[in-house]
PDB file of C-alpha atoms in Angstrom:
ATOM      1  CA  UNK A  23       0.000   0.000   0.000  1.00 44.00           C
ATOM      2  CA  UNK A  24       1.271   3.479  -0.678  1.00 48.00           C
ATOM      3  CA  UNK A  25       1.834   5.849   1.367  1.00 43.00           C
ATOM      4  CA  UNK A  26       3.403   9.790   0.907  1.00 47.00           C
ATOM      5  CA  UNK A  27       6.269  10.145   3.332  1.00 43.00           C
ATOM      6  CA  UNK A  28       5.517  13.323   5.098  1.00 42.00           C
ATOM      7  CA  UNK A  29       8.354  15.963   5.332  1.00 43.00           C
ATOM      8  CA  UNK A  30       7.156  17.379   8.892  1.00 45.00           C
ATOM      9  CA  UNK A  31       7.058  13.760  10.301  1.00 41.00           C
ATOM     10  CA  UNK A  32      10.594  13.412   8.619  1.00 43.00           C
ATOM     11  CA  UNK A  33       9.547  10.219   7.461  1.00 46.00           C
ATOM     12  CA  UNK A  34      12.572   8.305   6.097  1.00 61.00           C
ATOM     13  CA  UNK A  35      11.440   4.113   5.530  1.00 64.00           C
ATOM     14  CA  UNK A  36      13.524   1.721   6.005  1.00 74.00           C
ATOM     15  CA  UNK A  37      13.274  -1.896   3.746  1.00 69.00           C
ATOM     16  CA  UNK A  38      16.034  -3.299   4.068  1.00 80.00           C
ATOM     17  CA  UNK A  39      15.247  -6.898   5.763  1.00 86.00           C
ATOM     18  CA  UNK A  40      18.702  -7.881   6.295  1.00 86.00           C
ATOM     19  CA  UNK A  41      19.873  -4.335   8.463  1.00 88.00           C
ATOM     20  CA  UNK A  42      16.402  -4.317  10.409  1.00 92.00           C
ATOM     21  CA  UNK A  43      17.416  -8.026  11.640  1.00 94.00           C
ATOM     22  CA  UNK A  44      20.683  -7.161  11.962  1.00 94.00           C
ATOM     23  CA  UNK A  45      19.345  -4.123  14.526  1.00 95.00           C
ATOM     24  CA  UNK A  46      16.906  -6.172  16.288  1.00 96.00           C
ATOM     25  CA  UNK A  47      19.173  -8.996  16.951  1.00 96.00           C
ATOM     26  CA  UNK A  48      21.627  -6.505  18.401  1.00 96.00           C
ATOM     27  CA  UNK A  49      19.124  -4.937  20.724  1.00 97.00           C
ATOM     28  CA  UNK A  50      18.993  -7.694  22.623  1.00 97.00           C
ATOM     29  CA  UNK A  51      15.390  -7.519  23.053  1.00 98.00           C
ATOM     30  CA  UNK A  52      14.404 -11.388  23.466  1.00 98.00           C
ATOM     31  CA  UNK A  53      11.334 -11.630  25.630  1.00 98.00           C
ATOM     32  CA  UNK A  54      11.409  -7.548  26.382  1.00 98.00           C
ATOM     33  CA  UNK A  55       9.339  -5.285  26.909  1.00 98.00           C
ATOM     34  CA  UNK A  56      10.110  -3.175  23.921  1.00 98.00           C
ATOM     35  CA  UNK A  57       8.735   0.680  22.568  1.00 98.00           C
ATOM     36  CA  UNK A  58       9.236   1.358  19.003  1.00 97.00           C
ATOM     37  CA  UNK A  59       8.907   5.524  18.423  1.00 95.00           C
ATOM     38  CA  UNK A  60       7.618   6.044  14.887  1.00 91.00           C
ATOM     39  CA  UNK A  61       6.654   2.641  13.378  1.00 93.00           C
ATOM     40  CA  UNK A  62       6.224   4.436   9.825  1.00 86.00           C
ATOM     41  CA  UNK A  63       4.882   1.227   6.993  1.00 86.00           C
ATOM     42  CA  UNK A  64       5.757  -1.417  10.274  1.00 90.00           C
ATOM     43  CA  UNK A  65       9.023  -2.699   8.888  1.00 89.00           C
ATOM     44  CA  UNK A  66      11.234  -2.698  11.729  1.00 93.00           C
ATOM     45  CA  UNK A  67       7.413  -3.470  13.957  1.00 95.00           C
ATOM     46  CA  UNK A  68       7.138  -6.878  12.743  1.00 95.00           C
ATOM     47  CA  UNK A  69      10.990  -8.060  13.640  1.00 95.00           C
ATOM     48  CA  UNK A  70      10.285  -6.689  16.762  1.00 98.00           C
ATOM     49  CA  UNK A  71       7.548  -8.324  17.675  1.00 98.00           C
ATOM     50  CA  UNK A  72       8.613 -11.675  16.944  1.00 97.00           C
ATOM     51  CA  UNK A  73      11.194 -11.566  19.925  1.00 98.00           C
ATOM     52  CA  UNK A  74       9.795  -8.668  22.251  1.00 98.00           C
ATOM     53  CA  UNK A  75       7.409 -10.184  25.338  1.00 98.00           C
ATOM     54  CA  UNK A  76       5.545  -6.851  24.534  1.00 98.00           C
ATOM     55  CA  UNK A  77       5.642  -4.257  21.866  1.00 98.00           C
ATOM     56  CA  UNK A  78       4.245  -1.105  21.979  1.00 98.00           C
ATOM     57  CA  UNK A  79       4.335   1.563  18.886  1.00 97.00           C
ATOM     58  CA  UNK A  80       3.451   5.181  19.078  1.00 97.00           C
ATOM     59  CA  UNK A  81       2.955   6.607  15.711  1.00 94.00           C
ATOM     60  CA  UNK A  82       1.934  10.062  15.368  1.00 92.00           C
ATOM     61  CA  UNK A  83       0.683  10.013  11.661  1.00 90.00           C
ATOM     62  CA  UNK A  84      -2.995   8.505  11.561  1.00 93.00           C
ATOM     63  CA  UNK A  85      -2.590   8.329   8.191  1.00 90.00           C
ATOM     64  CA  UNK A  86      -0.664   5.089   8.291  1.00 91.00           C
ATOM     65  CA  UNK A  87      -3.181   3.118  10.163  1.00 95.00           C
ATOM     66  CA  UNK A  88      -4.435   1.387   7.593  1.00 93.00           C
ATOM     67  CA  UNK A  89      -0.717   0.194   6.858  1.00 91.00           C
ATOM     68  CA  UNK A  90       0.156  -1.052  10.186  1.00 95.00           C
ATOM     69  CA  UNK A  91      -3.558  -2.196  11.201  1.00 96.00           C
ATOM     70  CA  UNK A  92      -3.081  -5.270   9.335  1.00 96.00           C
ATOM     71  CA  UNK A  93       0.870  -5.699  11.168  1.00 95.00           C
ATOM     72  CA  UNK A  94      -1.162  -5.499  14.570  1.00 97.00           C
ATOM     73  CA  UNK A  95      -3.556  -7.915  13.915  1.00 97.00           C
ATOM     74  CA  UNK A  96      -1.104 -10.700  13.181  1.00 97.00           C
ATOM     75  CA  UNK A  97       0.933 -10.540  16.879  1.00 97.00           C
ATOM     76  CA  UNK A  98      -0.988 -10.796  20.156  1.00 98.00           C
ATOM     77  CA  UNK A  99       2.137  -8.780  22.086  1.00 98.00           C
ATOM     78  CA  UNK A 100       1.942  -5.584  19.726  1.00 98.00           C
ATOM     79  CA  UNK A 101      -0.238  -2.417  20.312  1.00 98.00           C
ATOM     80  CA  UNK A 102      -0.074   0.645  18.130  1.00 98.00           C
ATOM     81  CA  UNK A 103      -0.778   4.407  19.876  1.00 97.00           C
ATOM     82  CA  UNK A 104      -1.622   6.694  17.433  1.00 97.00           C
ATOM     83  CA  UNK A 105      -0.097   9.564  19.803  1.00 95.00           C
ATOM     84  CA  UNK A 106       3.056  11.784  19.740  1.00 94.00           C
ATOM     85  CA  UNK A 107       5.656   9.603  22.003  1.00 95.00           C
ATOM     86  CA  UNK A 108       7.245  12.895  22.926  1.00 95.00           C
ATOM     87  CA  UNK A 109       3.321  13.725  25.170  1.00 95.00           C
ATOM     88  CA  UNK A 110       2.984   9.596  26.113  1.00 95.00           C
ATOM     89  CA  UNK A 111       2.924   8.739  29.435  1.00 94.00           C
ATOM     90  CA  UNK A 112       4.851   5.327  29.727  1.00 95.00           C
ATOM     91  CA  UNK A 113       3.873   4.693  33.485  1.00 92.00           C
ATOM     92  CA  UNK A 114       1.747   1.481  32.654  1.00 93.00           C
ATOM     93  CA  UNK A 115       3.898  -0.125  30.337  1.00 96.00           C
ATOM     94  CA  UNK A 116       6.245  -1.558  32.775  1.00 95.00           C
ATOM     95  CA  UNK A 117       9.415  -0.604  34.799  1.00 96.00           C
ATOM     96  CA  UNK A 118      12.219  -2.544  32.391  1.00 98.00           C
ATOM     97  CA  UNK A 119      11.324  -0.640  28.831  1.00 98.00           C
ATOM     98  CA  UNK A 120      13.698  -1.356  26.008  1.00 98.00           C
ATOM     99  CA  UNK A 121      13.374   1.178  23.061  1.00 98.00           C
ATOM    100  CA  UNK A 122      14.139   0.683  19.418  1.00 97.00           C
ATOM    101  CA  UNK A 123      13.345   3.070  16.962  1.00 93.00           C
ATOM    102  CA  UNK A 124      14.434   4.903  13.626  1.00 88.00           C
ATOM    103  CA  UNK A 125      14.353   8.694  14.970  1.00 86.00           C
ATOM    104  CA  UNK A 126      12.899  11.446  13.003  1.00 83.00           C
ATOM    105  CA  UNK A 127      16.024  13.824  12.343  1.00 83.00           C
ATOM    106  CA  UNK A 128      13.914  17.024  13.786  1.00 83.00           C
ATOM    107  CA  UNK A 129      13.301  15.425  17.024  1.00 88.00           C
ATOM    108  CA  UNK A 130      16.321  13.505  18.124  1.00 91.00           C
ATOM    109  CA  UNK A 131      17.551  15.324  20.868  1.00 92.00           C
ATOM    110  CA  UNK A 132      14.518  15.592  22.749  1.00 94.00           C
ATOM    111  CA  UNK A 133      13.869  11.895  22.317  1.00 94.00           C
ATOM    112  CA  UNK A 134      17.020  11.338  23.795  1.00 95.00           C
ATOM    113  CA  UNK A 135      16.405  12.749  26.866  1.00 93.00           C
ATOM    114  CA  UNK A 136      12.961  11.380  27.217  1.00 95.00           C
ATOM    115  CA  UNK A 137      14.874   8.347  27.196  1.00 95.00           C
ATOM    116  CA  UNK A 138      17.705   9.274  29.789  1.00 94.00           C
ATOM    117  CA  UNK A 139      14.532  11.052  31.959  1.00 93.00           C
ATOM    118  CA  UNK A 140      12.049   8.434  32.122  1.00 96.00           C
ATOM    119  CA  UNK A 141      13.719   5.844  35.007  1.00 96.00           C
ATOM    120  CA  UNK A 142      11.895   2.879  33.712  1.00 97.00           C
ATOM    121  CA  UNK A 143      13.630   2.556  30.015  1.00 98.00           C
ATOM    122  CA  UNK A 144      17.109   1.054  30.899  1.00 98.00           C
ATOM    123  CA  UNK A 145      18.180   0.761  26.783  1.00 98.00           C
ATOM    124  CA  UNK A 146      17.772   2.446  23.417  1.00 98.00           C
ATOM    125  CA  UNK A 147      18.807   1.405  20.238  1.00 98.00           C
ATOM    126  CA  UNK A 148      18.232   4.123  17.747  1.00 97.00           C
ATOM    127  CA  UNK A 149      18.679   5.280  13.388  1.00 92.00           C
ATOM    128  CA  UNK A 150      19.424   8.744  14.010  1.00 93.00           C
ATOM    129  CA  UNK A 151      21.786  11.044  11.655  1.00 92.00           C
ATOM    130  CA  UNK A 152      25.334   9.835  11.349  1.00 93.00           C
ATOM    131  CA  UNK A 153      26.245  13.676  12.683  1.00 93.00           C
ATOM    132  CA  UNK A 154      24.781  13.399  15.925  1.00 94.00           C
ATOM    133  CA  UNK A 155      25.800   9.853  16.060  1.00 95.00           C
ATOM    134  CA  UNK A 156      29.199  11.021  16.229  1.00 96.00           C
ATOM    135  CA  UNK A 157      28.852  13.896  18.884  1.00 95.00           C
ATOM    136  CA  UNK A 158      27.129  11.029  21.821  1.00 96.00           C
ATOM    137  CA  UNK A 159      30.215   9.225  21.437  1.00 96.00           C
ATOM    138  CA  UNK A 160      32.623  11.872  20.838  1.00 97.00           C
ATOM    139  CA  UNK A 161      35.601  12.036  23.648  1.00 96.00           C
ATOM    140  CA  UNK A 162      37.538  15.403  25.136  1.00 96.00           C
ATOM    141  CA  UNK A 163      39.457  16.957  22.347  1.00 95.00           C
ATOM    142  CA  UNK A 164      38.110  15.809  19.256  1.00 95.00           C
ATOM    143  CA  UNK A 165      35.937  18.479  17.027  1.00 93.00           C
ATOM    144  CA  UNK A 166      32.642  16.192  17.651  1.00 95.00           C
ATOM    145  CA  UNK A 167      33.144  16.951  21.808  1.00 97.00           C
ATOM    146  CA  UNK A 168      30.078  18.839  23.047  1.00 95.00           C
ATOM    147  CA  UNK A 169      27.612  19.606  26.072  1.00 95.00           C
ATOM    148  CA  UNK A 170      25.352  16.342  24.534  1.00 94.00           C
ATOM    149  CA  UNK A 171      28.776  14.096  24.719  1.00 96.00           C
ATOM    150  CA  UNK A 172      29.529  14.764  28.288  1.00 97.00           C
ATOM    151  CA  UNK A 173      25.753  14.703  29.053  1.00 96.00           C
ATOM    152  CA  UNK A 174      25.233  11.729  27.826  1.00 96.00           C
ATOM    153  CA  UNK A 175      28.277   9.331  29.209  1.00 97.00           C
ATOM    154  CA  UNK A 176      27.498  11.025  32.408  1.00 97.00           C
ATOM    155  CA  UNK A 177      24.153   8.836  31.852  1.00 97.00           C
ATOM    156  CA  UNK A 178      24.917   5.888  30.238  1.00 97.00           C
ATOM    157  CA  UNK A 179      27.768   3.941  28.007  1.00 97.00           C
ATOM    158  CA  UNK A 180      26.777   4.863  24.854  1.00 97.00           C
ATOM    159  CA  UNK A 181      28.479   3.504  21.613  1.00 96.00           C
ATOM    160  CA  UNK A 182      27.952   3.147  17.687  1.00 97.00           C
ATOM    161  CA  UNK A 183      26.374  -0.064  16.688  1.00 96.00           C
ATOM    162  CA  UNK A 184      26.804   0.339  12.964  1.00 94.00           C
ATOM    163  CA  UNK A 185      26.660   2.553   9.991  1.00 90.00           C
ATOM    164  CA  UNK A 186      23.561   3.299   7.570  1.00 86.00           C
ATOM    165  CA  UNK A 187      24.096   4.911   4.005  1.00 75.00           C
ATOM    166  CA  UNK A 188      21.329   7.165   2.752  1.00 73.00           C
ATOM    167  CA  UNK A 189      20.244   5.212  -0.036  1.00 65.00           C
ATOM    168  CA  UNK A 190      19.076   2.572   2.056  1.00 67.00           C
ATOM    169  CA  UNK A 191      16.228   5.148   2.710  1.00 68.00           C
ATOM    170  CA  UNK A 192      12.603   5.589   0.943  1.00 68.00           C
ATOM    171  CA  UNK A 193      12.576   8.906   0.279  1.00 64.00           C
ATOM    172  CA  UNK A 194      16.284   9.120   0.640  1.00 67.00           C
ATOM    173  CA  UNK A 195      17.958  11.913   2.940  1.00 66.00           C
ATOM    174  CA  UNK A 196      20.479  14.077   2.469  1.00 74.00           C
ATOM    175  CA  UNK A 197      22.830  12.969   5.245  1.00 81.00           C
ATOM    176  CA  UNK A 198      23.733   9.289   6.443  1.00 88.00           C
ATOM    177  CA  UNK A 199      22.610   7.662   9.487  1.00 90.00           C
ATOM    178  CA  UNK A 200      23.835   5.698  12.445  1.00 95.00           C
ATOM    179  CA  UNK A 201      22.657   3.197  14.500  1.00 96.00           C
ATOM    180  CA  UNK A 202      23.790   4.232  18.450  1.00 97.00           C
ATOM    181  CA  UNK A 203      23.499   2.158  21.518  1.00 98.00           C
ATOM    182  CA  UNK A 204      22.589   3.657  24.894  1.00 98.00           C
ATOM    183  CA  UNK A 205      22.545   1.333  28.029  1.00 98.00           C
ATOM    184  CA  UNK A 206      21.803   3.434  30.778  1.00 98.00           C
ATOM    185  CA  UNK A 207      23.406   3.304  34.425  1.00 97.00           C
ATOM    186  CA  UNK A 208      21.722   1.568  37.075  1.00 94.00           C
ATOM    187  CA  UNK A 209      22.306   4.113  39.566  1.00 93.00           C
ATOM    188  CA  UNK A 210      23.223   7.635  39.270  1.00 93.00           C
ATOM    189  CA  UNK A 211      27.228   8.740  39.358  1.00 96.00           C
ATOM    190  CA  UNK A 212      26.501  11.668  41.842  1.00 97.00           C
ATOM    191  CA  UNK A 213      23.994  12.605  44.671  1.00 96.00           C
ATOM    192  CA  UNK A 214      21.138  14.764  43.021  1.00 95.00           C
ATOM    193  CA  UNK A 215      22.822  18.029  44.625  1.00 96.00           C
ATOM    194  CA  UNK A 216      26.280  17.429  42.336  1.00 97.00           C
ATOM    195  CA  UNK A 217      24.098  15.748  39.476  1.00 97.00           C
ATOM    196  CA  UNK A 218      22.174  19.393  38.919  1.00 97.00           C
ATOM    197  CA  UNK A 219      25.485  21.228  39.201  1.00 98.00           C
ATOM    198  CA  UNK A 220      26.959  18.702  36.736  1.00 98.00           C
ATOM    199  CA  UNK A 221      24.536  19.741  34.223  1.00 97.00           C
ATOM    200  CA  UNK A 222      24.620  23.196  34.639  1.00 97.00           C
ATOM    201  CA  UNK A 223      28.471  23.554  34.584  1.00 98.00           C
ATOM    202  CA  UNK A 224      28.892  21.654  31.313  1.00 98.00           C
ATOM    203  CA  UNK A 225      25.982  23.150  29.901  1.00 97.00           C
ATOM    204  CA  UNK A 226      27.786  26.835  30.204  1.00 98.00           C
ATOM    205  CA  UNK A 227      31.184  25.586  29.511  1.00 98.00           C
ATOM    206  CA  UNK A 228      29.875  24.809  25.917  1.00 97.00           C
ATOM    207  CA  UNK A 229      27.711  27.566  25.403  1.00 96.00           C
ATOM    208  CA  UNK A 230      30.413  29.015  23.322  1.00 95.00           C
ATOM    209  CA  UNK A 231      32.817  26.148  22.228  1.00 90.00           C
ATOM    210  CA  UNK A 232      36.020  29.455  20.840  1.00 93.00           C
ATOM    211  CA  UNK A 233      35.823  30.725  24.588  1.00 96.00           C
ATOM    212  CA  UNK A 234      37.581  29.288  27.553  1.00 97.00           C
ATOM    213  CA  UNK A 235      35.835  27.953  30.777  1.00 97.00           C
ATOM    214  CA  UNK A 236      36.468  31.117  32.567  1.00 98.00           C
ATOM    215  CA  UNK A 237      35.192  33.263  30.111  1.00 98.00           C
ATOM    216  CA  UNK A 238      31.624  31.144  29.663  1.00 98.00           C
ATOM    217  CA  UNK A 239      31.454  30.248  33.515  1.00 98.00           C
ATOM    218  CA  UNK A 240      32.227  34.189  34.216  1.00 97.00           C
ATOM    219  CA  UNK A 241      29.214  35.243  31.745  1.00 97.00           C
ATOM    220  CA  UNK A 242      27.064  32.467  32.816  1.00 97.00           C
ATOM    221  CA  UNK A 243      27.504  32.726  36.953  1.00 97.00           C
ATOM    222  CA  UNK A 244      28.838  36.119  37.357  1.00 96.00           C
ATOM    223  CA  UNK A 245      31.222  34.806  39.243  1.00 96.00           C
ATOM    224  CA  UNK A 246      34.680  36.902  39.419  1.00 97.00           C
ATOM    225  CA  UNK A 247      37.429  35.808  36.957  1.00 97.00           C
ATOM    226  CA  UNK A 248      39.884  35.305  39.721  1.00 97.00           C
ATOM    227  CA  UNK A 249      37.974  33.144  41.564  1.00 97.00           C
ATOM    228  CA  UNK A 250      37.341  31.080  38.533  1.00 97.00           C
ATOM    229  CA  UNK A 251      40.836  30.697  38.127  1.00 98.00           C
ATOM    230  CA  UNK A 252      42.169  29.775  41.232  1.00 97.00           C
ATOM    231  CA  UNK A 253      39.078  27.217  41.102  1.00 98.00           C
ATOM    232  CA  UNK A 254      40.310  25.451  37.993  1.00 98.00           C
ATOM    233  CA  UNK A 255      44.070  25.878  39.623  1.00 97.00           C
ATOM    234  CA  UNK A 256      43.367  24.049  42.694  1.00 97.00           C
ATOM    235  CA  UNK A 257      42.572  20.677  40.003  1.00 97.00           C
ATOM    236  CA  UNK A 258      45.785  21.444  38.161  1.00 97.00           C
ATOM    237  CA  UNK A 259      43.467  22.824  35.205  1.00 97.00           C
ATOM    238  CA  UNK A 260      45.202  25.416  33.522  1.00 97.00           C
ATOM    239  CA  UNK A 261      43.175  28.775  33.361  1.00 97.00           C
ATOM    240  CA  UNK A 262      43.127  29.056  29.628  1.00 97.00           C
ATOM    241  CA  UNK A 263      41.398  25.342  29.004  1.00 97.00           C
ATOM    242  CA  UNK A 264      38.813  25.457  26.630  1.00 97.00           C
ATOM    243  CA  UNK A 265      35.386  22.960  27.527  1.00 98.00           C
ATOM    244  CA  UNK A 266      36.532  20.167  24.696  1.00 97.00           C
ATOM    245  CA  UNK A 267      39.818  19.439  26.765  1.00 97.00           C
ATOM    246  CA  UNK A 268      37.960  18.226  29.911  1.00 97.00           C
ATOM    247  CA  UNK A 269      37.167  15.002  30.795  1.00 97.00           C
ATOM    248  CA  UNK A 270      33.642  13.377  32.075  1.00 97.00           C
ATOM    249  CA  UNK A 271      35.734  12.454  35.472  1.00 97.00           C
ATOM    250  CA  UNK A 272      36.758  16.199  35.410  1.00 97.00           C
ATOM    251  CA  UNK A 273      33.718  17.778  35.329  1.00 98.00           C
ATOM    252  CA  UNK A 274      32.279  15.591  38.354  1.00 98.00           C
ATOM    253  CA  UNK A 275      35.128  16.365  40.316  1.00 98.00           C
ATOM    254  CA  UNK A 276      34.092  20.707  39.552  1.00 98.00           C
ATOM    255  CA  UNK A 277      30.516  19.779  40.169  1.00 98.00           C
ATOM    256  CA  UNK A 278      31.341  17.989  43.516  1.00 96.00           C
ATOM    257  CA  UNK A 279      33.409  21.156  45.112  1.00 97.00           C
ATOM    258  CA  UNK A 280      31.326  23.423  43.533  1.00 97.00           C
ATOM    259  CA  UNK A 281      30.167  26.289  46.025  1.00 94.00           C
ATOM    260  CA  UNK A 282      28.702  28.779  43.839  1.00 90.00           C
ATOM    261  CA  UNK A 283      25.317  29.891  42.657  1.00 89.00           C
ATOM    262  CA  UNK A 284      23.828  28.529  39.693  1.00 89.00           C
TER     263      UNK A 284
END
């Protein structure tokens, strides 16, 4: 059945059988509960099903219901919600959610951190574009090295499961795609008082990548140069270090002596 791929979903389909097996069966999703984000024509749905304990899809376009209908009627562990997944409450669906999902380009940050926000999805296994791919798993001092990187290993081990080339796409996008992994910690790597800090600091230290951690703290905290300084000195960090040079373990250590306002 045909269906127009709509440019505001940022519907990209994905047919081929081998790769969506190939993602599945790396998902480790055997007798899971599983959420699939964006279903689309049900290609990846179907492989999923046949090894989750429970699949649930939330599709946002009504328009492909009489696509996927069919899809739901053959498994008795798959429901489709016509609903955005980004507004879904996920309470009922269980406290060990695995999600797998090709990710709209537009939308995949904020689906992230659904993911790392909501306490009962403990892995994610997601298409997303090769680009941001690159920045979740970049490490300190490489050109990829952001906010998102630090954010996001501060969460979970995250890691590239494999490459996608456009063409592999109905309609096909301009940019190629990834497949990441994201296994989240069980338990958090500082007490909630450090884990806010955390965030903040690295959020400012990247506001602008060309400026140095004293300048961005300084115009983010109005905190006094100096003090910035001898801060930084007191870790052996040298006063002109820009955000990309530091570390994961780095930034916890800041966020844990941290005494200033945020």
């Amino acid at each position: 059945m045909q269906h127009q791929a709509k440019k505001r979903y940022g519907q990209n389909f994905l047919r081929d059988k081998n790769l969506l097996k190939k993602i599945v069966n790396q998902s480790h999703i055997l007798n899971k509960d599983v959420i699939e984000v964006g279903p689309g024509q049900g290609a990846l749905t179907s492989f999923l099903a046949e090894q989750a304990h429970q699949l649930t899809c939330f599709e946002i376009d009504t328009s492909l219901k009489s696509i996927l209908d069919p899809i739901e009627e053959q498994y008795d562990n798959l429901e489709i919600i016509y609903k955005d997944f980004m507004t879904a409450d996920l309470t009922d669906l269980g406290d060990d959610l695995h999600v797998v999902a090709n990710v709209p380009y537009y939308i995949t940050t904020p689906i992230i951190f659904k993911l790392i926000e909501t306490p009962q999805i403990k892995t994610a296994s997601l298409m997303i574009q090769k680009e941001v791919c690159e920045r979740l798993i970049a490490k300190p001092g490489t050109k990829a090295y952001n906010n998102l990187s630090v954010v996001m290993a501060y969460h979970a081990h995250v890691y590239k499961m494999m490459d996608v080339k456009r063409h592999m796409f109905v309609p096909q996008p301009n940019v190629d795609s990834a497949v990441i992994r994201i296994e989240k910690r069980d338990k958090a790597l500082l007490d909630p008082k450090a884990e806010k800090i955390f965030i903040s600091i690295v959020r400012t230290a990247f506001k602008q990548k060309r400026k140095t951690l004293v300048n961005n703290w300084f115009e983010a905290y109005q905190i006094p140069k100096e003090d910035i300084i001898n801060f930084l000195k007191s870790f052996d960090i040298n006063e002109n270090i820009r955000a990309e040079k530091i570390a994961i373990e780095q930034f916890m250590k800041l966020a844990g002596a941290w005494t200033y306002d945020i």
